[in-house]
């Protein structure tokens, strides 16, 4: 039983060391001195896809408030072709 424990520790210590290094790197990344809010983010501003999605959501909400006729379509009526 003692020999099995020694062999197990011999196989397990590299995994424990890797976990310790990953945790240390994660903590170091939190305190790298950079801003922690989205003000420093390099995120792009509004784009056409987001505006189209918001328009579709508004159209669907309008239809849901007073359903008249078929539900609005998300995709255009053109046929989709594979490239």
mmCIF file of C-alpha atoms in Angstrom:
data_model
loop_
_atom_site.group_PDB
_atom_site.id
_atom_site.type_symbol
_atom_site.label_atom_id
_atom_site.label_comp_id
_atom_site.label_asym_id
_atom_site.label_seq_id
_atom_site.Cartn_x
_atom_site.Cartn_y
_atom_site.Cartn_z
ATOM 1 C CA UNK A 1 0.000 0.000 0.000
ATOM 2 C CA UNK A 2 2.898 2.343 0.814
ATOM 3 C CA UNK A 3 4.574 1.582 -2.507
ATOM 4 C CA UNK A 4 1.312 2.325 -4.358
ATOM 5 C CA UNK A 5 1.031 5.666 -2.544
ATOM 6 C CA UNK A 6 4.590 6.615 -3.448
ATOM 7 C CA UNK A 7 3.994 5.732 -7.110
ATOM 8 C CA UNK A 8 0.742 7.710 -7.116
ATOM 9 C CA UNK A 9 2.464 10.768 -5.662
ATOM 10 C CA UNK A 10 5.156 10.403 -8.307
ATOM 11 C CA UNK A 11 2.540 10.583 -11.050
ATOM 12 C CA UNK A 12 0.372 13.243 -9.385
ATOM 13 C CA UNK A 13 2.912 15.950 -8.539
ATOM 14 C CA UNK A 14 3.322 17.242 -12.135
ATOM 15 C CA UNK A 15 -0.444 17.778 -12.345
ATOM 16 C CA UNK A 16 -0.481 19.562 -8.980
ATOM 17 C CA UNK A 17 2.428 21.756 -10.087
ATOM 18 C CA UNK A 18 0.610 22.628 -13.323
ATOM 19 C CA UNK A 19 -2.548 23.566 -11.426
ATOM 20 C CA UNK A 20 -0.517 25.768 -9.072
ATOM 21 C CA UNK A 21 1.149 27.556 -11.994
ATOM 22 C CA UNK A 22 -2.194 28.138 -13.758
ATOM 23 C CA UNK A 23 -3.752 29.565 -10.597
ATOM 24 C CA UNK A 24 -0.725 31.816 -10.028
ATOM 25 C CA UNK A 25 -0.924 33.087 -13.617
ATOM 26 C CA UNK A 26 -4.655 33.774 -13.279
ATOM 27 C CA UNK A 27 -4.104 35.784 -10.107
ATOM 28 C CA UNK A 28 -1.218 37.677 -11.713
ATOM 29 C CA UNK A 29 -3.411 38.508 -14.707
ATOM 30 C CA UNK A 30 -6.003 40.048 -12.406
ATOM 31 C CA UNK A 31 -3.433 42.378 -10.878
ATOM 32 C CA UNK A 32 -1.440 43.354 -13.958
ATOM 33 C CA UNK A 33 -2.089 47.056 -13.359
ATOM 34 C CA UNK A 34 -4.539 47.465 -16.236
ATOM 35 C CA UNK A 35 -8.056 48.819 -15.951
ATOM 36 C CA UNK A 36 -10.627 46.373 -14.646
ATOM 37 C CA UNK A 37 -13.639 48.007 -16.306
ATOM 38 C CA UNK A 38 -14.868 48.146 -19.892
ATOM 39 C CA UNK A 39 -13.786 51.765 -20.351
ATOM 40 C CA UNK A 40 -10.337 50.548 -21.393
ATOM 41 C CA UNK A 41 -11.782 47.847 -23.621
ATOM 42 C CA UNK A 42 -10.891 47.779 -27.280
ATOM 43 C CA UNK A 43 -14.455 46.734 -28.116
ATOM 44 C CA UNK A 44 -15.888 47.973 -31.388
ATOM 45 C CA UNK A 45 -18.792 50.398 -31.350
ATOM 46 C CA UNK A 46 -22.230 49.722 -32.791
ATOM 47 C CA UNK A 47 -22.169 47.800 -36.020
ATOM 48 C CA UNK A 48 -24.616 46.933 -38.793
ATOM 49 C CA UNK A 49 -25.275 43.409 -37.562
ATOM 50 C CA UNK A 50 -26.204 44.612 -34.078
ATOM 51 C CA UNK A 51 -28.458 47.332 -35.525
ATOM 52 C CA UNK A 52 -30.188 44.772 -37.779
ATOM 53 C CA UNK A 53 -30.739 42.428 -34.844
ATOM 54 C CA UNK A 54 -32.224 45.208 -32.723
ATOM 55 C CA UNK A 55 -34.545 46.162 -35.591
ATOM 56 C CA UNK A 56 -35.680 42.532 -35.918
ATOM 57 C CA UNK A 57 -36.331 42.346 -32.174
ATOM 58 C CA UNK A 58 -38.363 45.564 -32.275
ATOM 59 C CA UNK A 59 -40.358 44.239 -35.234
ATOM 60 C CA UNK A 60 -41.072 40.955 -33.424
ATOM 61 C CA UNK A 61 -42.124 42.776 -30.235
ATOM 62 C CA UNK A 62 -44.479 44.996 -32.234
ATOM 63 C CA UNK A 63 -46.024 41.928 -33.840
ATOM 64 C CA UNK A 64 -46.327 40.157 -30.483
ATOM 65 C CA UNK A 65 -48.151 43.160 -28.996
ATOM 66 C CA UNK A 66 -50.777 43.010 -31.759
ATOM 67 C CA UNK A 67 -50.435 39.817 -33.844
ATOM 68 C CA UNK A 68 -51.846 40.599 -37.264
ATOM 69 C CA UNK A 69 -51.117 38.167 -40.066
ATOM 70 C CA UNK A 70 -48.151 35.803 -40.196
ATOM 71 C CA UNK A 71 -45.170 36.255 -37.904
ATOM 72 C CA UNK A 72 -42.351 38.416 -39.240
ATOM 73 C CA UNK A 73 -39.620 36.485 -41.021
ATOM 74 C CA UNK A 74 -36.074 36.598 -39.763
ATOM 75 C CA UNK A 75 -34.421 35.656 -43.023
ATOM 76 C CA UNK A 76 -35.091 37.173 -46.384
ATOM 77 C CA UNK A 77 -37.128 35.227 -48.902
ATOM 78 C CA UNK A 78 -34.152 34.640 -51.191
ATOM 79 C CA UNK A 79 -32.903 31.086 -51.480
ATOM 80 C CA UNK A 80 -29.786 30.242 -49.567
ATOM 81 C CA UNK A 81 -27.093 28.583 -51.647
ATOM 82 C CA UNK A 82 -24.051 26.683 -50.508
ATOM 83 C CA UNK A 83 -20.655 27.912 -51.496
#
